[in-house]
Amino acid sequence: MSYPFQIKTKEAYEKAYQQSVSDPEGFWADVAEQFTWKQKWDKVLNWDFKDTFIEWFRGGKLNITENCLDRHLEDRGDTPAIIWEPNDPESRHRILTYKELHFKVMQFAHVLRNNGVKKGDRVCIYLGMVPELAIATLACARIGAIHSVIFGGFSAQSIADRLQDAHAAFIITADGAYRGNKDIPLKSTIDDALTTCPFVRKVIVLTRTHTPVSMIKGRDVWWEDEIKNVETMGNPYFEAEVMDAEDPLFILYTSGSTGKPKGVVHSCGGYMVYTTYSFVNVFQYTPGDVYFCTADIGWITGHSYIVYGPLAAGATTLIFEGIPTYPDAGRFWDIVDKHRVNILYTAPTAIRSLMSFGTDLIKQYKLDSLKVLGSVGEPINEEAWHWFDENIGKGKCPIVDTWWQTETGGIMISNLAGVTPSKPSYATLPLPGIQPVLVDENGNDAQPVTNDKGETIVSGNLCIRFPWPGILRTTYGDHERFKQAYFSTYENKYFTGDGSFRDTDGNYRITGRVDDVLNVSGHRIGTAEVENAINMHSGVIESAVVGYPHPIKGQGIYAFVVTENSHVHELNKDDILQTVSRLIGAIAKPDKIQLVSGLPKTRSGKIMRRILRKIAEGETGNIGDTSTLLDPAVVEDIIKNKL
Ligand code: WTA
């Protein structure tokens, strides 16, 4: 497989970038030509950021699984598509060639059809990191059903919220999942969620942990039994459903600044083109390379850069079931050596956590197969960047710092490995087709200023002023929300929610969210979501949640909680944590809870988060003006009892 759109020199990057701006339609049409379409598109791009509609390759007919599977069969049918490394290093790993994966996806597409799933139906997938997660995802795409993968760490209540929002009548799960030394009871969590989701018709359950599970007659079926039924049917071929380029491929829920997670919707055609294009260019994938992305498929990184991008490129993608510290903190390095991994894509939080174990363990591994390293999810601090470079890359592997979002579908700003220069802690340059702008509060182009190091920089809120094929198309069931969240802050621009600055060479350095979204260990969590959960707890009157710098997680969660007087002494912080775990999931548990007598509010009743943020960050000497507060005394009280 060759990639005619792969950029191999800095000059070629510049040329591609220029082309993508002067003739975006021609540029993306050339890329899209490299895929298998059942019918060519009528129009490359229709868009209006004001009216909020975006269409790429409208009228084009395709099925993404034919691009991820069928088209590779002839040339690379016997090449590994998936290498699966189990949680327990003593258990056997599995390899699925493109032929085998194709077969299994078709088999499972039959299972879906036999269970009543049709094109356009929403199917929720709640599984650990097993190959069947990729198989189920692709089988949905094969049949034209819209998958909604939910990360295994979310609680029953979170699942129920998502099932209800998408009105998903089908669920694919497992008895349980292995993660480190824990067994996660997936099916039992689903059972709890289903008490409020009577519309769910079928639950397909994979056997993994042999945990006892309740199976309800008529509703719950075993994955393995269903596969047996398909085997007796004879010919396993499953004709891929014909999809329009703009038909939805999946929904993925993510946190925003309001309480309710948003169902980000991606389309079939543009998403495929963009994830493949960015995968091949950012990582400089060469056929035969083994590529290992450590993310979970429950997040966008896993969708785009474990499943769709790599498979559409005919790559070998490694799926790891476990965690970086099990059985010890050398696990990633063990996997790299064992499977001769060439490209390793991970997150700053994982790097910082592994840094804390020192370098002795690393010395036991060769790590000589590595060619490219990547980082995603949050800004990578310089210390972590250099540690990664020196200890893992041995100073010879380019590091790509990839900035993007659930909404963008694929990597937006990043160096291209070994092609365009890296700069520690900078995501660097936009990919071809991406037109970032930095704006001030009024939406005007931000102007250059001199920073305290004497450098000229432009600093502002990061927007994108032109569509790219991977952009989200709507938020599920609520187009108005899509408009509000992304296109109402600044006219005619997609607003990312991130702040950034840009140096004189055009390199972007993302500084983090400027809205009420936290980034905890690379996971997006809305402060309002956590507050809503805390406020549900008996005895809590109100709360305010802010982020603070955390050495490993990037950001930690600090909650200020006002309780009913009579409860102050009885109210146990662990109970509040339990409520948050139940309502959202353990990932949203505050690191610190401070019980306070009141929150700093303006006279109009608005909570002054700026002040709470300063306190949480430990900058108590620099609180700023408190004269507009209803009761300035609460601030002193909070500072006095700060955790
Ligand atoms: C942050 C993850 C700095 C950013 C793919 C963004 C980053 C949010 C980087 C999206 C990076 C992601 N440098 N910040 N390389 N990558 N972010 O939707 O704040 O889970 O808005 O997508 O993560 O998180 P999401």
XYZ file of C-alpha atoms and ligand atoms in Angstrom:
668
model
C 0.000 0.000 0.000
C 1.406 3.380 -0.897
C 0.151 6.725 0.234
C 0.318 9.269 -2.576
C -0.736 11.967 -0.104
C 2.106 11.290 2.317
C 4.226 14.402 2.822
C 7.916 13.598 3.015
C 9.727 16.937 3.163
C 9.312 20.321 4.777
C 8.929 21.854 1.318
C 6.224 19.368 0.425
C 4.438 20.287 3.643
C 4.546 23.946 2.745
C 3.308 23.253 -0.742
C 0.480 21.027 0.477
C -0.503 23.632 3.043
C -0.643 26.384 0.436
C -2.714 24.211 -1.875
C -5.091 23.273 0.904
C -5.794 26.949 1.545
C -5.956 28.214 -2.021
C -8.019 25.291 -3.309
C -9.439 23.291 -0.416
C -11.925 21.400 -2.552
C -9.321 20.358 -5.098
C -6.914 19.454 -2.324
C -9.326 17.174 -0.439
C -10.750 15.691 -3.621
C -7.243 14.500 -4.513
C -6.888 12.855 -1.105
C -10.376 11.328 -1.247
C -9.613 9.798 -4.658
C -7.289 7.388 -2.855
C -10.187 5.628 -1.143
C -12.743 3.092 -2.318
C -16.066 4.742 -3.142
C -19.096 2.922 -4.464
C -20.103 6.138 -6.124
C -18.275 9.421 -6.451
C -19.458 12.554 -4.646
C -21.438 15.334 -6.302
C -19.824 18.167 -4.402
C -16.661 18.194 -2.292
C -17.784 20.790 0.237
C -20.913 22.680 1.244
C -20.661 24.759 4.344
C -21.814 27.715 6.332
C -20.525 28.242 9.864
C -23.303 30.800 10.474
C -26.115 28.522 9.480
C -24.033 25.675 10.865
C -24.089 23.104 8.191
C -21.046 21.295 6.924
C -21.039 18.602 4.274
C -18.066 16.874 2.719
C -18.293 14.646 -0.341
C -22.105 14.825 -0.389
C -23.569 12.222 -2.708
C -20.474 10.036 -2.405
C -21.364 6.453 -1.474
C -19.099 4.242 0.536
C -18.712 1.939 3.458
C -15.790 2.727 5.733
C -15.221 -0.974 6.490
C -14.536 -1.695 2.833
C -11.767 0.865 3.136
C -10.523 -0.527 6.444
C -10.770 -4.194 5.441
C -11.882 -5.393 1.999
C -9.546 -3.237 -0.015
C -6.503 -4.601 1.832
C -7.333 -8.264 1.304
C -5.598 -8.701 -1.984
C -2.274 -7.101 -1.143
C -2.040 -7.547 2.580
C -4.663 -10.083 3.576
C -2.138 -12.047 5.627
C -0.574 -8.998 7.285
C -1.520 -8.425 10.919
C -4.265 -5.846 11.199
C -4.542 -6.129 14.976
C -2.009 -7.333 17.491
C -3.742 -7.792 20.806
C -1.748 -7.808 24.018
C -3.753 -9.084 26.994
C -3.798 -7.598 30.465
C -1.840 -10.535 31.845
C 1.571 -10.750 30.164
C 1.609 -14.504 30.804
C -1.520 -15.031 28.694
C -1.220 -15.503 24.970
C -1.394 -12.498 22.727
C -3.547 -12.658 19.597
C -2.914 -11.589 16.060
C -5.711 -10.952 13.591
C -4.667 -10.608 9.979
C -6.671 -8.426 7.653
C -8.346 -11.579 6.307
C -9.266 -12.765 9.771
C -10.493 -9.387 10.916
C -12.583 -9.024 7.774
C -14.134 -12.411 8.431
C -14.884 -11.688 12.059
C -16.404 -8.303 11.316
C -18.718 -9.844 8.725
C -19.677 -12.613 11.131
C -20.553 -10.115 13.795
C -22.440 -7.956 11.310
C -24.619 -11.043 10.772
C -25.066 -11.317 14.525
C -26.226 -7.727 14.642
C -28.663 -8.272 11.800
C -29.973 -11.484 13.372
C -30.675 -9.499 16.501
C -32.680 -6.886 14.664
C -30.098 -4.111 14.203
C -30.717 -2.008 11.106
C -29.011 0.863 9.324
C -29.296 4.052 11.360
C -29.979 2.266 14.673
C -27.854 3.384 17.596
C -25.776 0.645 19.199
C -24.015 1.195 22.500
C -20.711 -0.609 22.990
C -19.401 -1.013 26.529
C -16.378 -3.286 26.491
C -12.817 -3.504 27.748
C -9.883 -3.305 25.369
C -10.357 -6.647 23.651
C -10.221 -7.256 19.880
C -13.988 -7.740 19.979
C -14.314 -4.040 20.759
C -12.808 -3.200 17.372
C -14.796 -6.002 15.753
C -18.092 -4.765 17.200
C -17.321 -1.197 16.192
C -16.521 -2.166 12.629
C -19.504 -4.515 12.419
C -21.783 -1.595 13.293
C -20.161 0.425 10.536
C -20.548 -2.512 8.153
C -24.304 -2.660 8.756
C -24.668 1.131 8.834
C -25.641 1.282 12.498
C -24.379 4.264 14.505
C -22.091 3.125 17.285
C -21.758 4.891 20.575
C -18.796 3.498 22.464
C -18.830 4.228 26.177
C -15.581 4.110 28.117
C -15.522 1.218 30.606
C -14.921 3.616 33.518
C -18.308 5.324 33.300
C -20.992 4.513 35.845
C -24.429 3.003 35.284
C -26.017 6.432 35.566
C -23.703 7.875 32.903
C -24.479 4.956 30.630
C -28.208 5.416 31.161
C -27.924 9.124 30.313
C -26.144 8.275 27.074
C -28.512 5.435 26.157
C -31.465 7.742 26.667
C -29.960 10.609 24.737
C -29.197 8.399 21.731
C -32.225 6.172 22.274
C -29.956 3.187 21.762
C -31.938 -0.052 21.773
C -28.921 -2.363 21.409
C -25.951 -2.931 23.660
C -22.758 -4.891 23.196
C -20.882 -5.627 26.383
C -18.957 -8.350 28.225
C -19.318 -10.165 31.516
C -16.356 -8.146 32.687
C -13.051 -6.563 31.777
C -9.529 -7.026 33.123
C -7.604 -3.897 34.002
C -4.452 -4.413 36.006
C -5.341 -6.515 39.029
C -9.009 -5.553 38.830
C -11.999 -7.229 37.200
C -14.521 -4.628 36.105
C -18.088 -5.988 36.164
C -19.334 -4.560 32.875
C -22.575 -6.492 32.489
C -23.715 -5.795 36.014
C -23.148 -2.055 35.428
C -25.197 -2.328 32.243
C -27.932 -4.117 34.199
C -28.066 -1.200 36.631
C -28.259 1.267 33.733
C -31.070 -0.680 32.116
C -33.418 -0.266 35.053
C -34.161 3.183 33.602
C -33.881 2.228 29.923
C -36.827 -0.023 29.095
C -36.415 0.684 25.377
C -33.276 -1.485 25.186
C -34.196 -4.596 23.190
C -31.010 -6.644 23.029
C -27.824 -6.995 24.989
C -25.057 -9.060 23.414
C -22.608 -10.285 26.051
C -19.049 -11.401 25.338
C -17.359 -13.831 27.701
C -14.113 -12.473 29.061
C -13.748 -12.711 32.825
C -16.255 -15.513 33.551
C -17.757 -13.307 36.234
C -21.271 -14.526 37.080
C -23.820 -12.416 35.243
C -27.573 -12.201 35.095
C -28.954 -12.988 31.639
C -32.533 -11.928 31.010
C -34.522 -14.224 28.743
C -35.386 -12.662 25.415
C -33.160 -9.654 25.968
C -29.648 -10.878 26.791
C -27.709 -13.207 24.500
C -24.160 -14.529 24.540
C -21.782 -13.321 21.850
C -20.371 -16.846 21.400
C -23.819 -18.442 20.935
C -24.721 -15.874 18.348
C -21.505 -16.515 16.439
C -22.316 -20.248 16.453
C -25.686 -19.476 14.908
C -23.970 -17.534 12.163
C -21.548 -20.390 11.553
C -24.441 -22.708 10.824
C -25.734 -20.245 8.238
C -22.950 -21.129 5.791
C -21.616 -18.326 3.609
C -20.351 -15.669 5.990
C -20.110 -12.890 3.409
C -21.843 -9.755 4.548
C -22.457 -7.118 1.938
C -21.444 -3.734 3.316
C -24.325 -1.290 3.602
C -24.158 1.590 1.134
C -23.717 4.786 3.122
C -23.791 8.369 2.020
C -20.593 10.229 2.882
C -22.662 12.390 5.218
C -24.486 9.569 7.008
C -23.465 9.453 10.666
C -20.797 6.891 11.511
C -20.796 7.250 15.259
C -21.722 9.266 18.308
C -19.163 9.842 21.011
C -20.129 11.657 24.188
C -17.808 14.268 25.572
C -17.928 16.901 28.283
C -18.621 20.530 27.628
C -19.137 23.502 29.859
C -22.724 22.610 30.695
C -23.842 19.702 32.845
C -24.917 17.289 30.159
C -22.314 15.538 27.955
C -22.646 16.235 24.250
C -23.124 13.501 21.672
C -20.534 14.457 19.076
C -21.563 13.084 15.678
C -19.030 12.149 13.012
C -19.844 11.262 9.434
C -18.679 8.344 7.282
C -16.812 9.984 4.409
C -15.034 13.030 5.774
C -14.008 11.275 8.977
C -12.464 8.413 7.036
C -10.526 10.728 4.751
C -9.295 12.941 7.570
C -8.269 10.245 10.060
C -6.344 8.330 7.406
C -4.683 11.420 5.972
C -3.581 12.642 9.393
C -2.474 9.180 10.569
C -0.217 8.614 7.592
C 1.277 12.095 7.701
C 1.718 12.802 11.391
C 3.240 9.420 12.259
C 4.865 8.930 8.844
C 3.528 5.415 8.846
C 5.365 3.052 6.496
C 3.791 -0.291 5.544
C 5.051 -2.991 7.867
C 5.439 -0.682 10.867
C 3.883 -1.831 14.129
C 1.920 1.022 15.625
C 0.837 1.157 19.275
C -1.581 3.770 20.568
C -2.083 3.396 24.320
C -5.447 5.186 24.447
C -8.755 3.428 25.124
C -11.138 2.927 22.225
C -13.768 4.502 24.477
C -12.216 7.894 23.714
C -11.796 9.657 20.392
C -8.077 8.872 20.222
C -8.930 5.192 20.151
C -11.646 5.617 17.529
C -9.478 7.623 15.152
C -6.004 6.278 15.856
C -6.462 2.698 17.018
C -9.331 1.662 14.776
C -10.289 3.752 11.768
C -7.185 5.722 10.730
C -4.671 2.874 11.027
C -6.944 0.232 9.497
C -7.941 2.422 6.567
C -4.208 2.881 6.000
C -3.651 -0.890 6.096
C -1.476 -0.543 9.190
C -0.777 -2.981 12.002
C -2.411 -1.550 15.110
C -1.702 -2.862 18.587
C -4.515 -3.047 21.118
C -3.473 -3.325 24.751
C -5.996 -4.518 27.291
C -4.221 -3.479 30.469
C -2.653 -0.513 32.185
C 0.893 0.915 32.061
C 1.728 -0.124 35.618
C 0.651 -3.772 35.584
C 2.317 -6.043 36.457
C 4.896 -3.297 36.822
C 5.744 0.127 35.428
C 7.779 -1.453 32.628
C 4.742 -2.845 30.845
C 4.723 -0.421 27.903
C 8.430 -1.052 27.321
C 7.870 -4.777 27.560
C 5.190 -4.531 24.890
C 7.416 -2.379 22.687
C 10.194 -4.988 22.758
C 7.907 -8.010 22.536
C 6.052 -6.801 19.446
C 8.859 -4.684 17.984
C 6.723 -1.536 18.123
C 7.879 1.202 15.738
C 5.460 3.986 16.612
C 4.273 4.667 20.156
C 1.465 7.172 20.731
C 0.649 7.937 24.355
C -0.384 10.685 26.778
C 1.578 13.105 28.972
C -0.184 11.813 32.080
C 1.107 8.287 31.369
C 4.597 9.626 30.733
C 4.615 11.615 33.984
C 3.321 8.674 35.934
C 6.018 6.367 34.497
C 8.697 9.016 35.122
C 7.986 8.750 38.811
C 9.204 5.115 38.791
C 12.701 6.128 37.692
C 14.734 4.741 34.811
C 16.108 1.446 36.211
C 13.229 -0.579 34.842
C 13.625 0.978 31.408
C 17.238 -0.149 31.209
C 16.045 -3.757 31.068
C 14.515 -3.107 27.664
C 16.069 -2.434 24.309
C 13.410 -0.133 22.826
C 15.453 -0.216 19.633
C 12.475 -0.816 17.341
C 11.020 2.618 18.110
C 11.111 5.215 15.340
C 8.422 7.736 16.260
C 6.855 8.832 19.555
C 3.613 10.724 19.954
C 1.734 12.601 22.661
C -1.914 13.584 22.933
C -4.583 14.733 25.332
C -3.095 17.694 27.125
C -0.147 20.033 26.901
C 3.089 18.101 27.392
C 5.375 19.893 29.820
C 9.017 20.264 28.830
C 10.284 17.966 31.555
C 8.086 15.105 30.389
C 8.961 15.838 26.759
C 12.714 15.570 27.442
C 12.323 12.497 29.613
C 10.346 10.778 26.856
C 12.868 11.854 24.247
C 15.956 10.756 26.183
C 14.809 7.619 27.953
C 12.358 6.122 25.510
C 13.293 7.630 22.156
C 17.028 7.539 23.055
C 17.288 10.923 21.385
C 16.664 9.479 17.944
C 12.874 9.371 17.620
C 10.961 12.474 16.606
C 8.148 13.280 19.058
C 4.870 14.457 17.609
C 2.823 16.591 19.983
C -0.659 16.282 18.516
C -3.350 18.782 19.426
C -6.942 17.917 18.575
C -10.352 17.202 20.110
C -13.256 14.759 20.063
C -14.994 17.289 17.853
C -12.206 17.638 15.326
C -12.177 13.901 14.527
C -8.452 13.921 13.906
C -5.161 15.632 14.641
C -5.249 19.345 13.792
C -1.970 20.858 14.917
C 1.173 18.753 15.102
C 4.598 18.376 13.641
C 4.944 15.592 11.071
C 7.433 13.050 12.417
C 10.894 13.776 11.101
C 9.461 16.027 8.387
C 8.626 19.271 10.131
C 10.580 20.311 13.242
C 9.411 19.664 16.768
C 9.651 22.213 19.556
C 9.214 20.908 23.113
C 5.779 21.793 24.535
C 4.587 23.164 21.188
C 2.103 21.303 19.011
C 3.794 23.371 16.276
C 2.113 23.717 12.868
C -1.394 23.115 11.524
C -1.903 20.140 9.233
C -2.708 20.953 5.619
C -6.362 21.936 5.421
C -6.433 23.397 8.933
C -6.704 27.175 9.249
C -6.279 28.209 12.880
C -6.757 31.759 14.111
C -6.115 33.294 17.499
C -8.715 35.835 18.512
C -9.223 38.247 21.398
C -12.445 38.382 23.445
C -14.119 40.427 20.744
C -13.326 37.945 18.042
C -10.717 40.139 16.382
C -7.399 38.691 15.299
C -5.139 38.778 18.342
C -2.190 41.139 17.979
C 1.503 40.403 18.622
C 2.848 41.232 22.058
C 6.251 40.842 23.695
C 6.280 38.244 26.473
C 8.445 38.291 29.619
C 11.219 36.426 27.792
C 11.369 39.176 25.190
C 9.806 36.997 22.478
C 7.130 38.317 20.171
C 4.063 36.143 20.394
C 0.410 36.235 19.535
C -1.847 34.975 22.279
C -5.573 34.341 22.148
C -8.447 31.932 21.946
C -7.971 29.236 19.361
C -10.529 29.095 16.553
C -10.586 27.432 13.153
C -11.965 29.482 10.330
C -12.486 26.908 7.599
C -13.972 23.412 7.699
C -11.899 20.247 7.364
C -13.324 16.819 6.523
C -13.094 15.479 10.095
C -15.116 18.200 11.831
C -18.176 17.085 13.818
C -21.456 17.596 11.978
C -23.829 18.085 14.880
C -24.482 17.159 18.477
C -26.865 14.242 18.511
C -30.515 15.209 18.676
C -29.754 18.859 19.383
C -28.385 20.865 16.499
C -29.019 24.118 18.336
C -26.588 23.042 21.012
C -23.958 22.385 18.348
C -24.454 25.909 17.090
C -24.303 27.398 20.584
C -21.298 25.430 21.734
C -19.018 25.897 18.752
C -20.190 28.670 16.466
C -21.825 31.321 18.619
C -18.842 32.663 20.573
C -17.093 34.034 17.487
C -18.873 34.735 14.251
C -18.036 32.443 11.363
C -15.470 30.506 13.338
C -15.345 27.146 15.064
C -14.301 27.859 18.665
C -12.175 25.133 20.239
C -12.456 26.164 23.901
C -8.643 26.239 24.100
C -6.257 29.123 24.591
C -2.998 29.185 22.695
C -0.115 31.317 21.625
C 1.902 31.373 18.471
C 5.578 32.193 18.017
C 7.056 34.120 15.102
C 7.671 30.867 13.201
C 3.973 30.091 13.309
C 4.280 27.368 15.966
C 1.273 26.951 18.251
C 1.581 26.245 21.927
C -1.731 25.196 23.434
C -2.129 26.511 26.952
C -5.313 24.670 27.938
C -9.041 25.158 28.198
C -10.434 28.625 28.662
C -13.939 27.309 29.406
C -15.280 25.292 32.309
C -13.838 22.024 31.089
C -11.118 20.274 33.078
C -8.500 17.972 31.661
C -7.756 15.334 34.280
C -5.246 12.703 33.159
C -6.150 13.621 29.600
C -9.861 13.023 30.271
C -12.282 15.828 29.641
C -14.540 16.542 32.576
C -16.999 19.417 32.827
C -16.978 21.288 36.132
C -20.767 21.602 35.899
C -21.129 17.821 35.610
C -19.135 17.275 38.791
C -21.007 20.047 40.599
C -24.361 18.565 39.590
C -23.266 15.217 40.966
C -22.019 16.677 44.261
C -25.191 18.726 44.623
C -27.240 15.542 44.419
C -25.652 14.382 47.659
C -27.862 14.628 50.682
C -26.974 17.601 52.870
C -25.142 19.491 50.144
C -26.528 22.945 49.403
C -24.217 23.925 46.583
C -20.723 23.445 45.287
C -18.135 24.878 42.959
C -15.522 22.811 41.184
C -12.280 24.113 39.696
C -9.044 22.625 38.418
C -5.595 22.989 39.961
C -2.176 21.913 38.695
C -1.471 18.275 39.528
C 2.006 16.804 39.021
C 0.824 13.616 37.311
C -2.756 14.158 36.208
C -2.043 17.572 34.690
C -5.104 18.931 36.428
C -6.700 17.797 39.653
C -10.285 18.467 40.721
C -10.859 20.761 43.705
C -14.408 20.964 45.029
C -15.683 23.647 47.406
C -18.839 22.348 49.028
C -21.439 24.155 51.101
C -23.455 21.865 53.327
C -26.515 22.252 55.488
C -25.493 23.401 58.934
C -26.865 20.449 60.771
C -24.887 18.146 58.526
C -21.450 19.723 58.607
C -20.046 17.356 61.164
C -21.747 14.214 59.967
C -21.173 14.720 56.293
C -18.386 12.478 55.186
C -16.271 13.447 52.221
C -15.934 9.816 51.186
C -19.695 9.650 50.871
C -19.631 12.587 48.478
C -16.960 10.805 46.441
C -19.182 7.763 46.347
C -22.011 9.853 44.936
C -19.761 11.256 42.216
C -18.566 7.739 41.333
C -22.141 6.523 41.118
C -23.403 9.408 39.036
C -20.471 9.869 36.659
C -17.671 7.393 37.299
C -14.489 7.156 39.334
C -12.617 9.347 36.832
C -14.622 12.373 37.978
C -13.903 12.023 41.694
C -12.521 15.262 43.161
C -8.968 15.046 44.486
C -9.811 17.569 47.173
C -13.072 18.475 48.854
C -13.178 21.512 51.091
C -16.317 22.045 53.122
C -16.979 25.779 53.237
C -19.575 28.023 54.809
C -20.290 29.896 51.587
C -19.020 30.494 48.058
C -17.697 33.816 46.796
C -20.536 35.350 44.821
C -21.194 38.617 43.080
C -24.200 40.675 44.130
C -26.108 39.156 41.248
C -25.410 35.697 42.655
C -22.762 34.527 40.209
C -20.011 32.334 41.654
C -16.615 33.962 41.136
C -14.664 30.960 39.957
C -11.637 33.089 39.211
C -11.142 33.498 42.941
C -11.675 29.833 43.690
C -9.228 28.893 40.964
C -6.575 31.110 42.505
C -7.161 29.568 45.901
C -7.013 26.039 44.512
C -3.809 26.898 42.685
C -2.332 28.125 45.951
C -2.087 31.717 44.811
C -3.827 33.080 47.844
C -1.723 36.220 47.962
C -2.924 37.217 44.538
C -6.681 36.909 44.682
C -7.446 40.223 43.010
C -10.388 42.487 43.582
C -12.970 41.080 45.977
C -14.868 44.324 46.501
C -17.693 43.313 44.175
C -18.434 40.272 46.283
C -21.621 39.952 48.224
C -19.709 38.785 51.276
C -15.905 39.168 51.033
C -15.491 37.429 54.379
C -16.202 34.000 52.848
C -12.979 34.296 50.868
C -10.880 34.725 53.979
C -12.642 31.824 55.537
C -11.962 29.607 52.522
C -8.295 30.625 52.421
C -7.887 29.917 56.111
C -9.133 26.364 55.736
C -7.584 25.647 52.350
C -6.496 22.049 51.741
C -6.561 19.060 25.144
C -8.449 14.391 22.822
C -2.432 20.494 24.452
C -7.176 20.363 24.672
C -7.802 14.135 21.462
C -8.394 19.899 23.894
C -4.256 19.118 24.159
C -8.834 18.700 24.686
C -3.521 18.315 23.265
C -9.605 17.713 23.853
C -2.154 18.680 23.014
C -5.534 17.529 23.443
N -1.664 19.770 23.620
N -3.711 20.194 24.738
N -1.369 17.963 22.217
N -4.347 17.341 22.846
N -5.494 18.589 24.252
O -11.871 15.839 23.252
O -7.556 21.116 25.789
O -10.696 14.261 24.844
O -9.410 20.866 23.806
O -9.702 14.936 22.645
O -7.619 18.111 25.165
O -9.858 16.542 24.557
P -10.614 15.347 23.859
